[in-house]
CSV table of C-alpha atoms in Angstrom, one decimal:
chain,number,residue,atom,x,y,z
A,312,MET,CA,-61.7,-44.5,-50.3
A,313,SER,CA,-61.9,-41.2,-52.1
A,314,GLY,CA,-59.5,-38.6,-51.7
A,315,PRO,CA,-55.6,-37.8,-52.9
A,316,CYS,CA,-53.9,-41.1,-52.7
A,317,ALA,CA,-56.9,-42.8,-54.8
A,318,TYR,CA,-55.9,-45.3,-58.0
A,319,ASP,CA,-56.7,-47.1,-60.5
A,320,ARG,CA,-57.7,-50.7,-59.3
A,321,PRO,CA,-59.2,-54.0,-60.9
A,322,ARG,CA,-63.4,-54.1,-60.9
A,323,ARG,CA,-63.0,-57.4,-58.3
A,324,ILE,CA,-60.9,-55.5,-55.8
A,325,ARG,CA,-63.1,-51.8,-56.2
A,326,ARG,CA,-66.5,-53.4,-55.4
A,327,GLY,CA,-64.1,-54.9,-51.6
A,328,ALA,CA,-62.5,-53.0,-48.8
A,329,ALA,CA,-61.5,-50.0,-50.9
A,330,LEU,CA,-58.0,-50.6,-49.5
A,331,THR,CA,-56.1,-46.9,-51.4
A,332,LEU,CA,-52.9,-47.3,-49.3
A,333,VAL,CA,-52.4,-50.0,-47.0
A,334,PHE,CA,-49.7,-50.6,-44.8
A,335,ALA,CA,-49.3,-54.0,-45.1
A,336,SER,CA,-50.6,-56.1,-41.8
A,337,VAL,CA,-53.8,-58.8,-42.0
A,338,LEU,CA,-55.5,-58.0,-39.1
A,339,ALA,CA,-58.1,-60.1,-36.8
A,340,THR,CA,-56.5,-63.3,-37.3
A,341,GLY,CA,-54.0,-62.2,-39.4
A,342,ALA,CA,-50.2,-61.0,-39.7
A,343,ALA,CA,-48.6,-58.7,-36.9
A,344,ALA,CA,-47.0,-56.8,-39.8
A,345,GLY,CA,-44.6,-60.2,-40.7
A,346,THR,CA,-41.4,-60.5,-41.8
A,347,TRP,CA,-41.8,-62.3,-45.5
A,348,ASN,CA,-39.0,-64.4,-46.7
A,349,GLU,CA,-36.2,-61.4,-46.8
A,350,SER,CA,-33.6,-63.5,-48.8
A,351,ALA,CA,-33.3,-65.6,-51.2
A,352,GLU,CA,-30.8,-66.7,-53.8
A,353,GLY,CA,-30.9,-66.8,-57.7
A,354,ALA,CA,-33.3,-63.7,-58.2
A,355,VAL,CA,-34.9,-63.4,-61.8
A,356,GLU,CA,-35.5,-59.4,-60.9
A,357,ARG,CA,-33.5,-57.7,-58.2
A,358,PRO,CA,-34.8,-53.9,-58.2
A,359,VAL,CA,-33.3,-51.7,-55.6
A,360,ARG,CA,-34.7,-48.6,-55.1
A,361,THR,CA,-32.6,-46.0,-53.1
A,362,SER,CA,-34.2,-43.8,-50.5
A,363,ALA,CA,-33.4,-40.0,-50.3
A,364,ASP,CA,-30.6,-41.0,-47.5
A,365,GLY,CA,-28.9,-43.4,-49.2
A,366,ARG,CA,-30.6,-46.8,-47.6
A,367,ALA,CA,-30.6,-49.2,-50.2
A,368,GLU,CA,-34.3,-51.4,-50.1
A,369,ARG,CA,-35.8,-53.9,-52.6
A,370,ILE,CA,-38.7,-53.4,-54.1
A,371,ALA,CA,-40.4,-56.3,-55.7
A,372,ASP,CA,-40.9,-55.5,-59.5
A,373,ARG,CA,-44.7,-55.0,-60.8
A,374,ALA,CA,-44.3,-56.2,-64.6
A,375,ALA,CA,-42.0,-59.2,-63.6
A,376,VAL,CA,-44.6,-60.5,-61.0
A,377,GLU,CA,-47.6,-60.2,-63.3
A,378,ARG,CA,-45.0,-61.6,-66.1
A,379,ALA,CA,-44.6,-64.2,-64.5
A,380,ALA,CA,-48.1,-65.1,-63.7
A,381,SER,CA,-49.0,-65.3,-66.9
A,382,GLU,CA,-46.6,-67.5,-68.4
A,383,ALA,CA,-47.0,-70.3,-65.2
A,384,ILE,CA,-50.9,-69.5,-66.8
A,385,GLU,CA,-50.2,-70.6,-70.3
A,386,ASP,CA,-48.2,-73.5,-69.0
A,387,GLY,CA,-50.8,-74.8,-67.3
A,388,LYS,CA,-48.6,-74.1,-63.7
A,389,SER,CA,-50.0,-71.8,-61.1
A,390,GLY,CA,-50.1,-68.1,-61.5
A,391,SER,CA,-50.3,-67.2,-58.1
A,392,GLN,CA,-47.2,-69.1,-57.2
A,393,ALA,CA,-45.4,-68.4,-59.8
A,394,ALA,CA,-46.2,-64.4,-58.8
A,395,ALA,CA,-44.7,-65.8,-55.2
A,396,ASP,CA,-41.7,-67.2,-56.8
A,397,VAL,CA,-40.9,-63.3,-57.7
A,398,VAL,CA,-42.2,-61.9,-55.1
A,399,SER,CA,-39.6,-64.0,-52.4
A,400,ARG,CA,-36.9,-63.2,-54.8
A,401,SER,CA,-36.8,-60.0,-54.8
A,402,GLY,CA,-35.8,-59.9,-51.5
A,403,ASP,CA,-39.0,-57.1,-50.9
A,404,ARG,CA,-39.9,-58.7,-47.5
A,405,TRP,CA,-43.5,-56.5,-47.0
A,406,SER,CA,-45.0,-57.6,-50.7
A,407,THR,CA,-47.0,-60.8,-51.2
A,408,ILE,CA,-49.5,-62.8,-53.3
A,409,TYR,CA,-52.7,-63.5,-52.0
A,410,SER,CA,-55.3,-66.2,-53.3
A,411,PRO,CA,-59.1,-64.3,-53.9
A,412,GLY,CA,-60.4,-66.2,-50.7
A,413,GLU,CA,-57.6,-64.8,-49.0
A,414,PHE,CA,-57.8,-61.3,-50.3
A,415,GLU,CA,-61.0,-62.0,-49.7
A,416,GLY,CA,-60.7,-62.1,-45.7
A,417,PHE,CA,-58.2,-59.6,-45.6
A,418,GLN,CA,-61.1,-57.3,-46.9
A,419,GLN,CA,-63.9,-58.9,-44.4
A,420,GLN,CA,-61.0,-58.2,-42.0
A,421,LEU,CA,-60.6,-54.3,-43.0
A,422,ASP,CA,-64.0,-53.9,-42.5
A,423,GLY,CA,-64.2,-55.4,-39.0
A,424,ALA,CA,-65.6,-58.9,-38.7
A,425,TYR,CA,-64.1,-62.1,-39.5
A,426,VAL,CA,-64.8,-66.0,-39.2
A,427,GLY,CA,-61.4,-67.6,-37.0
A,428,VAL,CA,-60.4,-68.4,-33.6
A,429,GLY,CA,-58.8,-64.6,-32.2
A,430,LEU,CA,-55.5,-65.0,-33.2
A,431,TRP,CA,-53.5,-62.7,-34.9
A,432,VAL,CA,-49.9,-64.3,-35.9
A,433,ARG,CA,-46.3,-63.0,-36.8
A,434,GLN,CA,-43.3,-64.0,-38.6
A,435,ALA,CA,-40.0,-64.2,-36.2
A,436,HIS,CA,-36.6,-64.3,-36.1
A,437,GLY,CA,-35.8,-68.0,-37.7
A,438,GLY,CA,-39.3,-68.4,-39.4
A,439,ARG,CA,-41.1,-68.9,-36.5
A,440,ILE,CA,-44.4,-68.1,-36.5
A,441,GLU,CA,-45.9,-66.8,-33.0
A,442,VAL,CA,-49.3,-65.3,-31.3
A,443,SER,CA,-48.5,-61.9,-32.2
A,444,GLY,CA,-52.5,-60.9,-30.2
A,445,VAL,CA,-55.3,-62.9,-28.8
A,446,GLN,CA,-59.2,-60.8,-29.5
A,447,ASP,CA,-61.1,-61.0,-26.2
A,448,ASP,CA,-63.3,-64.1,-25.3
A,449,SER,CA,-62.4,-66.1,-28.4
A,450,PRO,CA,-61.4,-69.3,-28.8
A,451,ALA,CA,-58.0,-68.2,-28.6
A,452,ALA,CA,-58.3,-66.9,-25.2
A,453,ARG,CA,-60.4,-69.3,-23.8
A,454,ALA,CA,-58.1,-71.9,-24.6
A,455,GLY,CA,-55.3,-69.9,-22.6
A,456,ILE,CA,-53.2,-69.2,-25.8
A,457,ALA,CA,-51.5,-66.2,-25.6
A,458,VAL,CA,-48.8,-64.1,-26.7
A,459,GLY,CA,-45.3,-65.2,-27.5
A,460,ASP,CA,-46.8,-68.6,-27.6
A,461,ALA,CA,-44.7,-70.0,-30.8
A,462,LEU,CA,-47.4,-71.9,-33.7
A,463,ARG,CA,-45.6,-75.0,-34.6
A,464,ALA,CA,-48.3,-76.2,-37.2
A,465,VAL,CA,-52.1,-75.7,-37.9
A,466,ASP,CA,-53.8,-79.0,-38.5
A,467,GLY,CA,-51.2,-81.0,-38.6
A,468,ARG,CA,-49.5,-79.0,-41.5
A,469,PRO,CA,-45.7,-77.0,-39.8
A,470,SER,CA,-46.0,-73.6,-39.5
A,471,ARG,CA,-42.4,-72.5,-39.7
A,472,GLY,CA,-40.7,-70.9,-43.1
A,473,ARG,CA,-44.6,-70.4,-44.3
A,474,PRO,CA,-45.8,-67.0,-45.6
A,475,VAL,CA,-47.8,-65.5,-42.6
A,476,THR,CA,-51.1,-64.8,-45.2
A,477,GLU,CA,-50.9,-68.7,-46.0
A,478,ILE,CA,-51.4,-69.3,-42.0
A,479,VAL,CA,-53.8,-67.1,-41.7
A,480,ALA,CA,-55.5,-68.8,-44.2
A,481,ARG,CA,-55.1,-72.2,-42.8
A,482,LEU,CA,-56.5,-70.6,-39.5
A,483,ARG,CA,-59.8,-69.4,-41.2
A,484,GLY,CA,-60.0,-72.8,-42.8
A,485,ALA,CA,-59.6,-71.5,-46.9
A,486,ALA,CA,-60.8,-74.1,-49.3
A,487,GLU,CA,-58.2,-76.4,-50.6
A,488,ASP,CA,-59.8,-76.5,-54.2
A,489,GLY,CA,-57.7,-74.7,-56.1
A,490,SER,CA,-59.6,-71.1,-56.5
A,491,GLY,CA,-59.3,-70.6,-52.5
A,492,ARG,CA,-62.6,-68.0,-52.8
A,493,HIS,CA,-64.0,-70.0,-49.6
A,494,SER,CA,-63.6,-70.1,-46.0
A,495,ALA,CA,-64.5,-72.3,-43.4
A,496,GLU,CA,-68.0,-71.4,-41.8
A,497,ALA,CA,-68.3,-71.0,-38.1
A,498,GLY,CA,-68.4,-73.7,-36.6
A,499,THR,CA,-65.5,-75.9,-38.1
A,500,SER,CA,-62.4,-77.0,-36.1
A,501,VAL,CA,-58.8,-76.7,-36.3
A,502,ARG,CA,-56.6,-77.9,-34.7
A,503,LEU,CA,-52.7,-76.0,-33.2
A,504,ASP,CA,-50.0,-77.3,-31.9
A,505,LEU,CA,-48.2,-74.5,-29.7
A,506,GLN,CA,-44.9,-74.3,-27.5
A,507,ARG,CA,-44.4,-71.9,-25.5
A,508,GLY,CA,-41.0,-72.8,-23.3
A,509,SER,CA,-40.3,-76.2,-23.1
A,510,ARG,CA,-44.2,-77.2,-22.9
A,511,SER,CA,-45.8,-78.2,-26.2
A,512,TRP,CA,-49.1,-79.1,-26.5
A,513,THR,CA,-52.3,-79.3,-29.0
A,514,ALA,CA,-55.5,-77.5,-28.4
A,515,THR,CA,-58.4,-78.0,-31.1
A,516,LEU,CA,-60.3,-75.0,-31.5
A,517,HIS,CA,-64.1,-74.2,-32.9
A,518,ARG,CA,-64.2,-71.3,-35.2
A,519,THR,CA,-66.4,-68.6,-34.5
A,520,ARG,CA,-67.8,-65.3,-35.8
A,521,LEU,CA,-65.8,-62.2,-34.5
A,522,ARG,CA,-66.3,-58.9,-34.8
A,523,THR,CA,-62.7,-56.7,-33.9
A,524,GLN,CA,-62.8,-53.9,-31.4
A,525,ASN,CA,-60.1,-52.3,-32.9
A,526,VAL,CA,-61.2,-48.5,-30.4
A,527,THR,CA,-61.6,-48.2,-27.0
A,528,THR,CA,-62.4,-45.8,-24.7
A,529,GLU,CA,-62.0,-45.6,-20.7
A,530,ARG,CA,-61.9,-43.2,-18.2
A,531,PRO,CA,-59.2,-44.3,-15.5
A,532,ALA,CA,-60.7,-44.3,-11.6
A,533,GLY,CA,-59.0,-41.8,-9.3
A,534,THR,CA,-58.1,-39.7,-12.7
A,535,HIS,CA,-59.8,-35.8,-12.9
A,536,GLY,CA,-60.9,-36.4,-16.3
A,537,LEU,CA,-58.5,-38.4,-18.3
A,538,THR,CA,-59.5,-40.0,-20.9
A,539,ARG,CA,-57.5,-42.9,-22.4
A,540,ILE,CA,-58.4,-44.2,-26.3
A,541,LYS,CA,-56.9,-47.1,-27.3
A,542,VAL,CA,-56.5,-48.0,-30.9
A,543,SER,CA,-55.5,-51.6,-32.1
A,544,ALA,CA,-55.1,-51.5,-36.2
A,545,PHE,CA,-56.5,-49.0,-38.9
A,546,ALA,CA,-59.8,-51.1,-40.1
A,547,LYS,CA,-62.6,-49.9,-41.5
A,548,GLY,CA,-64.8,-47.0,-39.3
A,549,THR,CA,-61.9,-46.1,-37.3
A,550,GLY,CA,-60.7,-42.9,-37.8
A,551,GLU,CA,-64.1,-41.9,-37.1
A,552,GLU,CA,-64.7,-43.7,-33.9
A,553,VAL,CA,-61.7,-42.0,-33.0
A,554,ARG,CA,-62.3,-38.8,-33.6
A,555,ARG,CA,-66.0,-39.4,-32.1
A,556,ALA,CA,-64.1,-40.3,-28.9
A,557,VAL,CA,-62.1,-37.2,-28.4
A,558,ARG,CA,-65.7,-35.5,-29.0
A,559,ARG,CA,-66.9,-37.1,-26.0
A,560,ALA,CA,-63.5,-36.4,-23.8
A,561,ALA,CA,-63.7,-34.5,-20.4
A,562,PRO,CA,-62.7,-31.2,-22.4
A,563,HIS,CA,-60.1,-30.3,-19.7
A,564,GLY,CA,-59.1,-33.7,-18.3
A,565,GLY,CA,-56.5,-35.0,-21.2
A,566,LEU,CA,-55.8,-37.6,-23.4
A,567,LEU,CA,-53.8,-41.0,-23.5
A,568,LEU,CA,-53.6,-42.2,-27.1
A,569,ASP,CA,-52.4,-45.7,-26.8
A,570,LEU,CA,-51.0,-47.2,-30.0
A,571,ARG,CA,-48.8,-49.7,-28.4
A,572,GLY,CA,-49.4,-52.7,-30.6
A,573,ASN,CA,-51.2,-51.0,-33.1
A,574,THR,CA,-50.5,-53.5,-36.0
A,575,GLY,CA,-51.5,-51.0,-38.8
A,576,GLY,CA,-53.9,-51.2,-41.2
A,577,LEU,CA,-56.1,-48.3,-43.8
A,578,VAL,CA,-53.9,-45.7,-44.0
A,579,THR,CA,-56.8,-43.3,-44.4
A,580,GLU,CA,-57.9,-44.5,-41.0
A,581,ALA,CA,-55.1,-42.8,-39.9
A,582,VAL,CA,-55.5,-39.5,-41.2
A,583,ASP,CA,-58.4,-39.6,-40.4
A,584,ALA,CA,-57.9,-40.2,-36.8
A,585,ALA,CA,-54.8,-37.6,-36.8
A,586,SER,CA,-57.8,-35.2,-38.0
A,587,ALA,CA,-59.2,-35.9,-34.3
A,588,PHE,CA,-56.0,-33.5,-33.0
A,589,LEU,CA,-55.2,-30.7,-35.5
A,590,ASP,CA,-56.6,-28.6,-37.5
A,591,GLY,CA,-55.7,-29.3,-41.0
A,592,GLY,CA,-52.8,-29.2,-42.7
A,593,LEU,CA,-50.1,-32.1,-43.2
A,594,VAL,CA,-49.9,-35.3,-42.1
A,595,ALA,CA,-47.6,-37.5,-44.3
A,596,THR,CA,-46.0,-37.2,-47.8
A,597,TYR,CA,-45.2,-40.5,-49.7
A,598,ASP,CA,-44.0,-42.0,-53.0
A,599,VAL,CA,-45.4,-44.2,-55.4
A,600,ARG,CA,-43.7,-45.1,-58.5
A,601,GLY,CA,-40.9,-41.9,-57.8
A,602,SER,CA,-44.7,-40.3,-57.4
A,603,GLN,CA,-44.9,-37.8,-54.8
A,604,ARG,CA,-48.2,-37.1,-53.0
A,605,ALA,CA,-49.4,-35.6,-49.9
A,606,LEU,CA,-51.5,-36.5,-47.1
A,607,TYR,CA,-53.9,-34.2,-45.3
A,608,ALA,CA,-55.9,-34.1,-41.9
A,609,GLU,CA,-59.1,-32.8,-42.2
A,610,ARG,CA,-59.8,-28.8,-40.6
A,611,GLY,CA,-62.1,-28.7,-37.4
A,612,GLY,CA,-59.7,-30.8,-34.8
A,613,ASN,CA,-59.3,-30.3,-30.6
A,614,THR,CA,-56.2,-28.6,-31.0
A,615,ARG,CA,-56.1,-27.9,-27.3
A,616,VAL,CA,-57.1,-30.8,-24.9
A,617,PRO,CA,-53.7,-32.2,-23.7
A,618,LEU,CA,-52.0,-35.0,-25.6
A,619,VAL,CA,-49.7,-37.7,-25.0
A,620,VAL,CA,-48.8,-40.9,-27.4
A,621,LEU,CA,-48.0,-44.1,-26.2
A,622,VAL,CA,-46.2,-46.7,-28.4
A,623,ASP,CA,-43.8,-49.4,-28.1
A,624,GLY,CA,-41.8,-51.9,-30.2
A,625,GLY,CA,-45.6,-53.3,-31.8
A,626,THR,CA,-46.7,-50.4,-33.0
A,627,MET,CA,-46.5,-50.4,-37.1
A,628,SER,CA,-46.7,-48.9,-39.9
A,629,ALA,CA,-50.3,-46.7,-40.3
A,630,GLY,CA,-49.7,-46.7,-36.0
A,631,GLU,CA,-46.2,-45.2,-37.0
A,632,LEU,CA,-46.9,-42.4,-39.3
A,633,LEU,CA,-50.3,-41.1,-36.5
A,634,ALA,CA,-47.5,-41.1,-33.7
A,635,GLY,CA,-44.9,-39.5,-36.2
A,636,ALA,CA,-47.0,-36.7,-37.3
A,637,LEU,CA,-48.6,-35.7,-33.7
A,638,GLN,CA,-44.6,-35.6,-33.1
A,639,ASP,CA,-43.5,-33.5,-35.8
A,640,ARG,CA,-46.4,-31.2,-35.3
A,641,SER,CA,-46.1,-30.8,-31.8
A,642,ARG,CA,-49.2,-31.9,-30.8
A,643,ALA,CA,-48.4,-34.6,-28.6
A,644,VAL,CA,-45.6,-36.1,-26.4
A,645,VAL,CA,-45.1,-39.7,-27.8
A,646,VAL,CA,-44.0,-42.0,-25.1
A,647,GLY,CA,-43.3,-45.6,-24.6
A,648,SER,CA,-39.9,-47.6,-26.4
A,649,PRO,CA,-39.0,-47.7,-30.2
A,650,THR,CA,-41.8,-48.6,-33.1
A,651,PHE,CA,-41.4,-50.9,-35.5
A,652,GLY,CA,-40.2,-49.0,-38.1
A,653,LYS,CA,-42.5,-49.9,-41.0
A,654,GLY,CA,-42.6,-47.4,-43.2
A,655,SER,CA,-43.4,-49.1,-46.4
A,656,VAL,CA,-46.7,-48.6,-49.0
A,657,GLN,CA,-48.6,-51.7,-50.6
A,658,MET,CA,-50.8,-51.4,-53.2
A,659,PRO,CA,-53.6,-54.4,-54.9
A,660,SER,CA,-53.5,-55.5,-58.0
A,661,GLU,CA,-55.7,-58.3,-59.5
A,662,LEU,CA,-53.4,-60.5,-61.8
A,663,PRO,CA,-54.8,-62.9,-64.3
A,664,ASP,CA,-55.8,-66.1,-62.5
A,665,GLY,CA,-58.2,-64.3,-59.9
A,666,SER,CA,-55.1,-63.6,-57.6
A,667,VAL,CA,-53.9,-60.8,-55.8
A,668,ALA,CA,-50.7,-58.9,-55.6
A,669,GLU,CA,-49.8,-56.6,-52.3
A,670,LEU,CA,-46.5,-54.9,-53.7
A,671,THR,CA,-44.6,-52.7,-52.2
A,672,VAL,CA,-44.9,-49.3,-54.5
A,673,GLY,CA,-43.2,-46.5,-52.1
A,674,HIS,CA,-42.1,-45.4,-49.5
A,675,TYR,CA,-43.8,-42.7,-46.2
A,676,ARG,CA,-41.9,-39.8,-44.5
A,677,THR,CA,-43.4,-37.8,-40.9
A,678,PRO,CA,-44.3,-34.0,-41.7
A,679,SER,CA,-41.0,-33.2,-41.3
A,680,GLY,CA,-39.4,-35.3,-44.1
A,681,ARG,CA,-38.1,-38.5,-41.2
A,682,ALA,CA,-37.9,-41.7,-43.0
A,683,VAL,CA,-39.5,-44.4,-40.8
A,684,ASP,CA,-39.4,-48.0,-43.0
A,685,GLY,CA,-36.9,-49.6,-40.9
A,686,ARG,CA,-36.2,-46.7,-38.5
A,687,GLY,CA,-39.5,-46.2,-36.4
A,688,ILE,CA,-40.5,-43.6,-34.2
A,689,THR,CA,-38.1,-42.9,-31.0
A,690,PRO,CA,-40.5,-41.5,-28.8
A,691,ASP,CA,-40.0,-38.0,-26.5
A,692,VAL,CA,-39.6,-39.7,-23.1
A,693,LEU,CA,-38.2,-43.2,-23.4
A,694,ALA,CA,-39.9,-45.4,-21.0
A,695,GLU,CA,-39.6,-49.9,-21.2
A,696,SER,CA,-41.5,-49.9,-18.0
A,697,ARG,CA,-44.2,-48.6,-15.9
A,698,THR,CA,-45.3,-46.9,-19.6
A,699,GLU,CA,-48.4,-45.5,-18.4
A,700,LYS,CA,-47.4,-43.9,-15.0
A,701,ARG,CA,-44.8,-42.1,-16.7
A,702,ALA,CA,-47.3,-40.7,-19.7
A,703,ARG,CA,-49.5,-39.9,-16.6
A,704,THR,CA,-46.9,-38.1,-15.1
A,705,VAL,CA,-46.0,-36.3,-18.6
A,706,LEU,CA,-49.9,-35.4,-18.8
A,707,SER,CA,-50.1,-33.7,-16.0
A,708,GLY,CA,-47.0,-32.0,-16.9
A,709,LEU,CA,-49.2,-30.5,-20.2
A,710,GLY,CA,-52.1,-29.6,-17.6
A,711,GLY,CA,-54.4,-33.1,-18.5
A,712,GLY,CA,-55.6,-35.2,-15.6
A,713,SER,CA,-53.3,-37.8,-14.0
């Protein structure tokens, strides 16, 4: 990607998906912005950044991470494990370390294609790993796995308390030869131990090549020209898909932009999506190691069609950035429940052993200056149930179809 958020990336990262800014969430089989280890004793270095409102936020120190990796490699030890230990002790819950294979998989997922079983997972309270999403017509969907199911083990290895990136690697079948550079091929099997309430069971799934469909558009029956655009994540090309859907929508029917359960992704794609509804102007500001920067929409978006944005507690990171921008710019009415509250920015850098440290470098704010991290976006209209019906009512009041 290019634009105001470009930065110098290592060569291996540069040739992959352009991760100029990532609001951490591993797409496809990956983490829905999962919570990493939030507390640890005996930190080597624990830098604390204080936000403008006085709230302390822990950020892993990049120099300490790189130094730990280099020293470990010199001693014949794992550089990535040493780096992961520093990140864990820092208390920065969003920074993480990828093996080369894990990061390659991440890049593929941001490109919208991967080999896996069709699961999104996240780390819940107490280190429990649970299913946060199931891709339609995937091996996981056909096996009857549902959102909220606990993933207790993958191929007999317990999942509780393990980093979400590690669980993702197991689901994808990352190589165990130390390089982590290769994942299993389509057709290979993986055994999952699952739990739903008091029921426990084991399911053996066969990986397949999947393509994520991050944008879906429909015109609900019985409405007068209303268009519903569902965006599940911001992978490469998502912004243009949203712009295309808006151009094809009925000119006076009204739009429902459904960001419920949106797991985030590439910030530049979220800004591109914002450009579908705005005629230029500020989308967000963010800081990178103390340097303040801004993100702007392109001119020429549709500013006339009535717009309602749907959000919930599963709306994260880049999804929150988009919702907050449209709310602050008075372009849309936001309906639903408060969002997740993940407003930190990660950038990747390559470590000496080829692994990748994706470290928090700053936080973003909405156009009016609101901090999102730990707070989320509060909807204009709160609706915990029958959210879409309420949204249609609001849209009708704005002059859109219902």
